[in-house]
Short mmCIF file of C-alpha atoms in Angstrom, two decimals:
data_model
loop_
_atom_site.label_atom_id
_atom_site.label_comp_id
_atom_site.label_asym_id
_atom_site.label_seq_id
_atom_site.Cartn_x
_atom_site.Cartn_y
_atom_site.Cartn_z
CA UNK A 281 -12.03 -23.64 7.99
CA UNK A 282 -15.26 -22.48 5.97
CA UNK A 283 -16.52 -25.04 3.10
CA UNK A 284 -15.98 -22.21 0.46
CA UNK A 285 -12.28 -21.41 1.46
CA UNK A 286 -11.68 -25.49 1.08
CA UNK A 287 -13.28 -25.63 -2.13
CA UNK A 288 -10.91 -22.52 -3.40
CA UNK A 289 -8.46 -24.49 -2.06
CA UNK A 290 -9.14 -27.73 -3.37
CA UNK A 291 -8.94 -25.39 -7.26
CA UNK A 292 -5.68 -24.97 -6.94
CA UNK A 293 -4.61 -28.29 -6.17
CA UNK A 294 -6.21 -29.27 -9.56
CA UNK A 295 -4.76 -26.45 -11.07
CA UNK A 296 -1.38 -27.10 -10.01
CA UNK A 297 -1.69 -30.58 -12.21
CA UNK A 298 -2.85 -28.59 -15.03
CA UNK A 299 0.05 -26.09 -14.72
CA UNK A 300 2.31 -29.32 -14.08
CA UNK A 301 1.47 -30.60 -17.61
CA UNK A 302 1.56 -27.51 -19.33
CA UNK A 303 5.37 -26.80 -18.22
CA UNK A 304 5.98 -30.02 -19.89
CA UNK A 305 4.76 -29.73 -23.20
CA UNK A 306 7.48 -28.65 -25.91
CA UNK A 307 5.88 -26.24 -27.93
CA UNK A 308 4.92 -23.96 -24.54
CA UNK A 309 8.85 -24.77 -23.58
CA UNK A 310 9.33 -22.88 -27.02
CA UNK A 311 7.27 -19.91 -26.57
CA UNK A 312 8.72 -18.08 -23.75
CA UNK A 313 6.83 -15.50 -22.95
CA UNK A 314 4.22 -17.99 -22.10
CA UNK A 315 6.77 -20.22 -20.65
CA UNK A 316 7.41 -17.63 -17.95
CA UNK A 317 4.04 -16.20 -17.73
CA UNK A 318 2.62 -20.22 -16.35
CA UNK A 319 6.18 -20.70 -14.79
CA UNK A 320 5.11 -17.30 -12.38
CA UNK A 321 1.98 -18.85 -11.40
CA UNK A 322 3.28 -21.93 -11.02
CA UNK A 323 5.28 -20.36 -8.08
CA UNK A 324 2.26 -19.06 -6.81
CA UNK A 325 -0.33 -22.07 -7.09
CA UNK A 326 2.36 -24.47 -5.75
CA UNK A 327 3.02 -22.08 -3.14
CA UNK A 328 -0.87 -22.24 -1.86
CA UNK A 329 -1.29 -26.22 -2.95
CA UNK A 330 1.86 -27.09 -0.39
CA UNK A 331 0.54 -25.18 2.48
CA UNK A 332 -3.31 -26.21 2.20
CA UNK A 333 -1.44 -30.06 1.27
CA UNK A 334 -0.18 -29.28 5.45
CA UNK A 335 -3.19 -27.81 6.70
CA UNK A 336 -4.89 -31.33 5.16
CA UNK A 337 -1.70 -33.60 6.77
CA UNK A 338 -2.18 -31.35 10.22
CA UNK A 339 -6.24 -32.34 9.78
CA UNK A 340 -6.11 -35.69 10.02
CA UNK A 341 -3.17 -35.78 12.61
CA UNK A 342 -5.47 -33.76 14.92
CA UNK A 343 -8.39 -36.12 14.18
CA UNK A 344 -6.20 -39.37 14.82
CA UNK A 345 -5.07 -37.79 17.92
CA UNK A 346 -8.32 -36.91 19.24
CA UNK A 347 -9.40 -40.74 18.64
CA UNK A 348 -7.02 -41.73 20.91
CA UNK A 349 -7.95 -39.52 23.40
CA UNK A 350 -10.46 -42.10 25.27
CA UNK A 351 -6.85 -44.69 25.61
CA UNK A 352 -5.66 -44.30 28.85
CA UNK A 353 -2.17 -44.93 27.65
CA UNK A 354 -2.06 -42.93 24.93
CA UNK A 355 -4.08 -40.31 26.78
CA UNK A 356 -1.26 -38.00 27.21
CA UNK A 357 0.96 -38.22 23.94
CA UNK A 358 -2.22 -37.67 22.25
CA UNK A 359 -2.87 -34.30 24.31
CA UNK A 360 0.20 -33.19 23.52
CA UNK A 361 -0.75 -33.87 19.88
CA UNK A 362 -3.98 -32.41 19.96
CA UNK A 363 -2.36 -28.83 21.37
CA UNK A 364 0.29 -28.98 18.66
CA UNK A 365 -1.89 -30.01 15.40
CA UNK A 366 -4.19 -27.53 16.80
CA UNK A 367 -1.89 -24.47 16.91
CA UNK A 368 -0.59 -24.84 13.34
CA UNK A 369 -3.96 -25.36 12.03
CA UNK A 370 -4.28 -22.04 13.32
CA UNK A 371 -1.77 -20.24 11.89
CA UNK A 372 -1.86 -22.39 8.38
CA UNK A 373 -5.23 -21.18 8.51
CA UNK A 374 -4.51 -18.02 9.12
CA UNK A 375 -1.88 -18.31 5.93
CA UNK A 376 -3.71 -19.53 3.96
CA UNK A 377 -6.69 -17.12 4.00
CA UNK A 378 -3.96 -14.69 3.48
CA UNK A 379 -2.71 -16.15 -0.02
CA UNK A 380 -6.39 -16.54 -1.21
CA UNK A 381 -7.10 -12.42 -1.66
CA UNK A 382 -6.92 -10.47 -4.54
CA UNK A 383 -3.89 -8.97 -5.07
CA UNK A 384 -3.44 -5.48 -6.34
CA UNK A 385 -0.58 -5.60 -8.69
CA UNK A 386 0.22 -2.05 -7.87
CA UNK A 387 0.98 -2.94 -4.44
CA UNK A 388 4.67 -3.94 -5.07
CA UNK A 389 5.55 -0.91 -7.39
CA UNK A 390 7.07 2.25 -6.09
CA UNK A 391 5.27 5.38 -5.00
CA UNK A 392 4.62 8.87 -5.50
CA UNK A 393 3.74 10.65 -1.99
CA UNK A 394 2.17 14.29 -2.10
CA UNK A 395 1.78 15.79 0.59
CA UNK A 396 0.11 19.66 0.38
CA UNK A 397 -0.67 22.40 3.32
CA UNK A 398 -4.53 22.73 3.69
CA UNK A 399 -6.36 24.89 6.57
CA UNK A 400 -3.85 26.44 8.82
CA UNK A 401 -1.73 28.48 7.24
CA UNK A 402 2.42 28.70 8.44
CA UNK A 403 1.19 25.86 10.95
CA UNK A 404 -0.27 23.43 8.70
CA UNK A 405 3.22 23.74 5.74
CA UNK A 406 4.96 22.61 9.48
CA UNK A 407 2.94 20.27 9.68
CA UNK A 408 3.30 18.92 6.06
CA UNK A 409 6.98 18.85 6.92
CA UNK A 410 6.47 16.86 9.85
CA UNK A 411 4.59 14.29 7.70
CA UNK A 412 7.62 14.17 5.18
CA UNK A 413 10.08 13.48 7.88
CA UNK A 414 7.26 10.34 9.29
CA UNK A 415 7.38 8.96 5.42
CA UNK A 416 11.38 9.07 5.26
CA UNK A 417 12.25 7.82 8.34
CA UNK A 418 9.34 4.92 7.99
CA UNK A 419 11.25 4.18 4.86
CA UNK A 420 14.55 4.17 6.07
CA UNK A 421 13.29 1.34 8.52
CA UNK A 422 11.98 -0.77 5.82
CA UNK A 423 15.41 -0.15 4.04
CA UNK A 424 13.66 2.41 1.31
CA UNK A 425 15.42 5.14 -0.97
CA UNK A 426 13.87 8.77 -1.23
CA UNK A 427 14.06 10.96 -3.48
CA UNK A 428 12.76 14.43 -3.55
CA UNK A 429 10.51 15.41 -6.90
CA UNK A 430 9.18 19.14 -6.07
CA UNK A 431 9.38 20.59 -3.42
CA UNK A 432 7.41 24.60 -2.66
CA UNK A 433 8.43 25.46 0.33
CA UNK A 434 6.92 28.59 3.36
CA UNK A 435 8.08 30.89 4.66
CA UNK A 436 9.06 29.00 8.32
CA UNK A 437 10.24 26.62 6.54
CA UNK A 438 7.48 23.76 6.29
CA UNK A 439 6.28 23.03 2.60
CA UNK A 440 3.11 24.43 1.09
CA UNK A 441 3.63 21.03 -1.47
CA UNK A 442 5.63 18.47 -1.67
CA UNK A 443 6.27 15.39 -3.17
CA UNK A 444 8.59 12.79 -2.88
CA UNK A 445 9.26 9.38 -4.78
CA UNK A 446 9.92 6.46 -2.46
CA UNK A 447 11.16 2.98 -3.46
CA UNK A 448 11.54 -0.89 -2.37
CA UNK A 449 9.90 -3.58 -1.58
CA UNK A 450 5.67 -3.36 -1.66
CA UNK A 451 6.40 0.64 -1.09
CA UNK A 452 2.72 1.57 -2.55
CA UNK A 453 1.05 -1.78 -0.44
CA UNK A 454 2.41 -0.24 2.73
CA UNK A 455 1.45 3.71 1.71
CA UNK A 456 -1.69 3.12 -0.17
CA UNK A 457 -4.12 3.89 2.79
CA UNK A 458 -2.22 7.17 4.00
CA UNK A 459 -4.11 9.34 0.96
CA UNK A 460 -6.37 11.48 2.63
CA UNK A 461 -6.77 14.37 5.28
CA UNK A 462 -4.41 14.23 8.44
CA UNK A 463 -5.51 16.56 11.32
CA UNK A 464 -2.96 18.05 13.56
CA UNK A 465 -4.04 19.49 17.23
CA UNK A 466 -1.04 21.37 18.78
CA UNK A 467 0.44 23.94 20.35
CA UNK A 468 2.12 25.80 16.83
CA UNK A 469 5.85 27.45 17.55
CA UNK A 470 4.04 30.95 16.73
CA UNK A 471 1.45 30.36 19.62
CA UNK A 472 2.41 33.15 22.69
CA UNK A 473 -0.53 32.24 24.45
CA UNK A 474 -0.56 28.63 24.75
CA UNK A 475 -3.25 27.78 22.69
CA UNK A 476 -4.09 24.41 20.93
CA UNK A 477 -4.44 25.09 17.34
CA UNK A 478 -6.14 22.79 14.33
CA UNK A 479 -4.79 22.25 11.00
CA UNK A 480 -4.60 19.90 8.29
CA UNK A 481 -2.70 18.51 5.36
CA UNK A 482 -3.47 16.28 2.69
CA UNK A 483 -1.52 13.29 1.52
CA UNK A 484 -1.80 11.37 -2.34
CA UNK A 485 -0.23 8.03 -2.34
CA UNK A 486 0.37 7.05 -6.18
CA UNK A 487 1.42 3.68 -7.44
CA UNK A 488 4.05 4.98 -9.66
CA UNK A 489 2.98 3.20 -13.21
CA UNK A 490 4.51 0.03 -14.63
CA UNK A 491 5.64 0.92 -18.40
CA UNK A 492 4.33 -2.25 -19.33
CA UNK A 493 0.52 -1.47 -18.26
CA UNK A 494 0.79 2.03 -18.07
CA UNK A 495 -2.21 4.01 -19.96
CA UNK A 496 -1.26 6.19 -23.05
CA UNK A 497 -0.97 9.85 -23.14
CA UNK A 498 -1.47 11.40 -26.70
CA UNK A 499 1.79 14.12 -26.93
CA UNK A 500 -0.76 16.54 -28.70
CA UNK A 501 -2.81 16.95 -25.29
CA UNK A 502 0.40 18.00 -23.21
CA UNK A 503 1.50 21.07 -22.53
CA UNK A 504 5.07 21.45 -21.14
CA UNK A 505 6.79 24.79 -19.63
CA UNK A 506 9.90 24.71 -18.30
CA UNK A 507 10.92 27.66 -15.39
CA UNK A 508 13.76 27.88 -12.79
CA UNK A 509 13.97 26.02 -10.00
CA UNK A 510 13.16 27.59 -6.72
CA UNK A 511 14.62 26.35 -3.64
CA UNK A 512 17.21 24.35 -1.90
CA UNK A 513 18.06 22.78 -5.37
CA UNK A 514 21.29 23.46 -5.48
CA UNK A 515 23.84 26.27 -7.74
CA UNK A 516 23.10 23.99 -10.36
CA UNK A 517 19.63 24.17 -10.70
CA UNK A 518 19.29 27.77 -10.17
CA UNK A 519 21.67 28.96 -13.34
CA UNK A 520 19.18 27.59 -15.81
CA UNK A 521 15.31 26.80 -16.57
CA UNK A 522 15.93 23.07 -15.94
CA UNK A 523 12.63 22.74 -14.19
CA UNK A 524 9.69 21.16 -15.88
CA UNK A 525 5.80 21.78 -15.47
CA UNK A 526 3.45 19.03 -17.50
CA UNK A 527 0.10 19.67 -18.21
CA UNK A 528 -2.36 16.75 -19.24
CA UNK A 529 -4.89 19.42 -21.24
CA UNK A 530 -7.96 16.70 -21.46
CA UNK A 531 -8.23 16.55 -17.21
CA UNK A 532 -5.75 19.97 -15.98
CA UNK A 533 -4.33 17.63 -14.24
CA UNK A 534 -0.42 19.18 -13.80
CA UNK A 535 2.94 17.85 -12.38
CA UNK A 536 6.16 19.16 -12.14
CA UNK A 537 10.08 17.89 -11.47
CA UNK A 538 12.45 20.44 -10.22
CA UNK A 539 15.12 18.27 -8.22
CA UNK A 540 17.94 16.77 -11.33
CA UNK A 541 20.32 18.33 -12.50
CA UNK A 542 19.07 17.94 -16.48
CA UNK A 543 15.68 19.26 -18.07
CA UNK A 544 15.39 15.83 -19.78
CA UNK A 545 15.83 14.29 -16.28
CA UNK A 546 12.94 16.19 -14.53
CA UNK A 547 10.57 15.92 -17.83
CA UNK A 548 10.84 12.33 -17.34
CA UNK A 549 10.46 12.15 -13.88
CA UNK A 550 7.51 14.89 -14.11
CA UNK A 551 5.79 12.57 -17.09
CA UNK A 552 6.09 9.25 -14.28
CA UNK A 553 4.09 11.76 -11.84
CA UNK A 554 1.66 12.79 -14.37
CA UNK A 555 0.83 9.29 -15.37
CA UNK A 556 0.35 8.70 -11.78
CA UNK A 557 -2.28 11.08 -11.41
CA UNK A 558 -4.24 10.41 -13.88
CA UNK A 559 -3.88 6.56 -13.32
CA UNK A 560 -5.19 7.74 -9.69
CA UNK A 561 -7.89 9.48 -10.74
CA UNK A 562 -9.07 6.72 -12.47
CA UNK A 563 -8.62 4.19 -9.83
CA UNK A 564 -10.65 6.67 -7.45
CA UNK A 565 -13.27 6.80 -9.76
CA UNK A 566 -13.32 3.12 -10.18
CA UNK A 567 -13.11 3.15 -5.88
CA UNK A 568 -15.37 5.30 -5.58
CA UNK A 569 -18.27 2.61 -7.69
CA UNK A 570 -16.92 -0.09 -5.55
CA UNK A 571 -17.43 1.89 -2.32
CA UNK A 572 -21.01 2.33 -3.26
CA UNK A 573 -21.27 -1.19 -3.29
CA UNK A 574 -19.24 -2.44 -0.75
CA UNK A 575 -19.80 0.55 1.51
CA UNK A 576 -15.57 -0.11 1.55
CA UNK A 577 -13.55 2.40 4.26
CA UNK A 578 -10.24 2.43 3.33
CA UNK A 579 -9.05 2.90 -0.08
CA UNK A 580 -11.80 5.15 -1.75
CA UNK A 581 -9.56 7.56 -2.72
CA UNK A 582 -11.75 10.34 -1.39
CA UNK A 583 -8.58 12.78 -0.62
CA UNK A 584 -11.17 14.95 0.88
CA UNK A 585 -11.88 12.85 4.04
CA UNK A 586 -10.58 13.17 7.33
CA UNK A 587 -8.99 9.80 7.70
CA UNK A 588 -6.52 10.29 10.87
CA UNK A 589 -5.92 12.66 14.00
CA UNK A 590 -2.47 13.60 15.43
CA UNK A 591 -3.04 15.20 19.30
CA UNK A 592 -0.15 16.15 20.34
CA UNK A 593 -1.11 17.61 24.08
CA UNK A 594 -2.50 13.98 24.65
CA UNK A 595 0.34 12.10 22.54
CA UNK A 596 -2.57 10.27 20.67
CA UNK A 597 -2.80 9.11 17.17
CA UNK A 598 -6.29 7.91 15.75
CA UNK A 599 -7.25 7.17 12.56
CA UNK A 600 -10.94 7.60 12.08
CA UNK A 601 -11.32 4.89 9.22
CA UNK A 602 -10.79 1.91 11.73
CA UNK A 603 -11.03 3.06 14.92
CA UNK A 604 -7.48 3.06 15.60
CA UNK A 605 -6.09 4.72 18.83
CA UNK A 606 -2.49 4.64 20.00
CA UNK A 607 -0.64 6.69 22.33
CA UNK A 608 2.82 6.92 20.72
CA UNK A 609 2.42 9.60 19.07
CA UNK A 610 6.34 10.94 19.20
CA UNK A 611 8.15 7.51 17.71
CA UNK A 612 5.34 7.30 15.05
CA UNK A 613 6.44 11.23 13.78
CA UNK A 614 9.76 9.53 14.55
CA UNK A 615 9.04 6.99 11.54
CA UNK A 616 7.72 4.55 14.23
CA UNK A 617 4.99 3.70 11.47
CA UNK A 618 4.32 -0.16 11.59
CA UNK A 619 1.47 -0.60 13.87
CA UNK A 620 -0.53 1.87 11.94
CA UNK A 621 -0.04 0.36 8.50
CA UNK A 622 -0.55 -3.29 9.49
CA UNK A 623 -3.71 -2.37 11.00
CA UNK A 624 -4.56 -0.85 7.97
CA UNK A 625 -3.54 -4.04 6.04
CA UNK A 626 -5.03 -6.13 8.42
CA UNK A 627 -8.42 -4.42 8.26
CA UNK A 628 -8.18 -4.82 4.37
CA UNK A 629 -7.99 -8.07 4.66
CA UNK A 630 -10.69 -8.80 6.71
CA UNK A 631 -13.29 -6.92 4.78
CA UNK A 632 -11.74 -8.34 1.48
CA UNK A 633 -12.50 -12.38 3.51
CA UNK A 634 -16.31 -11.20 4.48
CA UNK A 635 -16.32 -9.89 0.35
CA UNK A 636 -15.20 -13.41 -0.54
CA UNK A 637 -17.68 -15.15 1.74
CA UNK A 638 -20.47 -13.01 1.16
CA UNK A 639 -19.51 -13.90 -2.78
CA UNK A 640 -19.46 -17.32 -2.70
CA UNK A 641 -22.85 -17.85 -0.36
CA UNK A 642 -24.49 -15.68 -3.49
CA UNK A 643 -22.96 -18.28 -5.89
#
């Protein structure tokens, strides 16, 4: 393991005793709030300290065993030894390097996916409607609920926009690096000829705000309309103007509910969406400095980038950002999404290990 992982290591050891002695003292006992604030990292810091105290134990197993490598009669307990320590050093390793990045708090909070018809016309709101059925049925795998939000849909039935609220466990960690432009190569259902046609769709993956952190919106720069619900809503939504449209006036940034039954219901649920925006926009912006920087891939936030490929005549899926190609195209519409989004994940954390290296050989 690299001297500047051990060293980050070795912190939280020392922290843990500091954390130990805190948790003691009465007058933190009596303040709560703080009392469960150092109890939470407690969890975590013990969680790292126990794990780097085996990859330590595992250490010096694998060293005694190696020392009794030259002892004829020990020669082949110790190999055995040597194969074991050295596997689970491996994959402590491996752990641990994992529980040392930065975690985005975000990434366990429920999420917003939008998902709008670009180039292509009747083709491309198919297409959109393909990528809705992906995101459910990926969901319903990981044991997700959906719930529609808006919904405009085409003529052929696809959806010019839509957007759907998805939650569970680390929803938005899972979904954060599908935001951007998916390409579609096909055959459409309105071809006669045969021939392969290219569209596109984008997708917006917002962490859906935590009240407790969530910026605030002055009520003076909203404006809020309401208007009746078009589509498969339901008699109930149809009889009255139950739908809501919220417009931040500052940025133009709009959202809109049209899916419960109640107009209090969908402002609500339209103010979540609206707070999700802008709290994207300013994360892009933010991404968008440390992409300068870090010349960073995945997770700009630049909606305007071509980030994946679906090739249907070839069943192939690639997504540009990593150079990731699979042929399964079919199960992965099917919700067979796993493989692409721990890829994604994985490639995260990779660049986010060089960032840490790179950080502490400045330092």
């Amino acid at each position: 393991m690299k001297p500047f992982l051990i060293q980050q290591l070795e912190r939280y050891a020392l922290r843990l005793t500091e954390l130990d002695f805190l948790l003691s003292r009465e007058d933190i006992m009596a303040d709560m709030a703080q009392f469960l604030k150092l109890s939470r990292e407690h969890a975590e810091v013990s969680a790292v300290a126990s794990r780097f105290a085996r990859f330590q134990q595992r250490s010096a197993d694998l060293a005694a065993a190696q020392a009794l490598l030259s002892d004829e009669d020990m020669r082949e307990m110790a190999a055995e030894e040597v194969d074991s320590a050295s596997a689970e050093l491996q994959t402590l390793e491996a752990e641990l390097q994992r529980m040392l990045l930065p975690k985005d708090p975000d990434d366990a909070r429920p999420a917003f996916v939008e998902i709008r018809a670009g180039t292509g016309g009747d083709e491309s709101a198919l297409f959109a409607a393909d990528l809705l059925r992906m995101y459910t049925r990926y969901a319903e795998r990981r044991g997700w609920q959906c719930a529609l939000v808006s919904e405009s849909v085409s003529e052929l039935g696809g959806y010019k926009e839509v957007v759907v609220r998805i939650e569970g466990d680390h929803v938005y960690g899972a979904l954060k690096f599908e935001s951007g432009g998916h390409r579609v190569q096909r055959v459409p259902a309105t071809e006669t000829q045969g021939r392969i046609h290219t569209s596109a769709c984008t997708v917006a993956v917002l962490a859906e705000p935590d009240e407790a952190r969530a910026i605030q919106i002055n009520p003076s720069d909203l404006r809020i309309d309401t208007f009746r619900a078009s589509g498969a809503g339901g008699q109930h939504i149809n009889k009255t103007d139950s739908a809501v449209r919220i417009t931040h006036l500052p940025t133009g940034i709009v959202a809109e509910c049209q899916d419960g039954r109640s107009q209090h219901s969908n402002k609500a649920q339209a103010l979540k969406v609206l707070t999700a925006r802008i709290q994207e926009k300013e994360r892009a912006e933010r991404a968008a400095k440390d992409a300068a920087e870090r010349k960073s891939l995945i997770g700009s936030g630049d909606r305007s980038d071509r980030i994946r490929t679906y090739n249907f005549p070839q069943g192939r899926l690639t997504d540009h950002r990593i150079n990731l190609t699979l042929y399964k195209l079919l199960t992965i519409m099917d919700g067979d999404l796993q493989d692409v989004v721990s890829a994604l994940q994985n490639f995260e954390a990779a660049e986010q290990l060089a960032a840490l290296d790179i950080g502490a050989q400045a330092g």
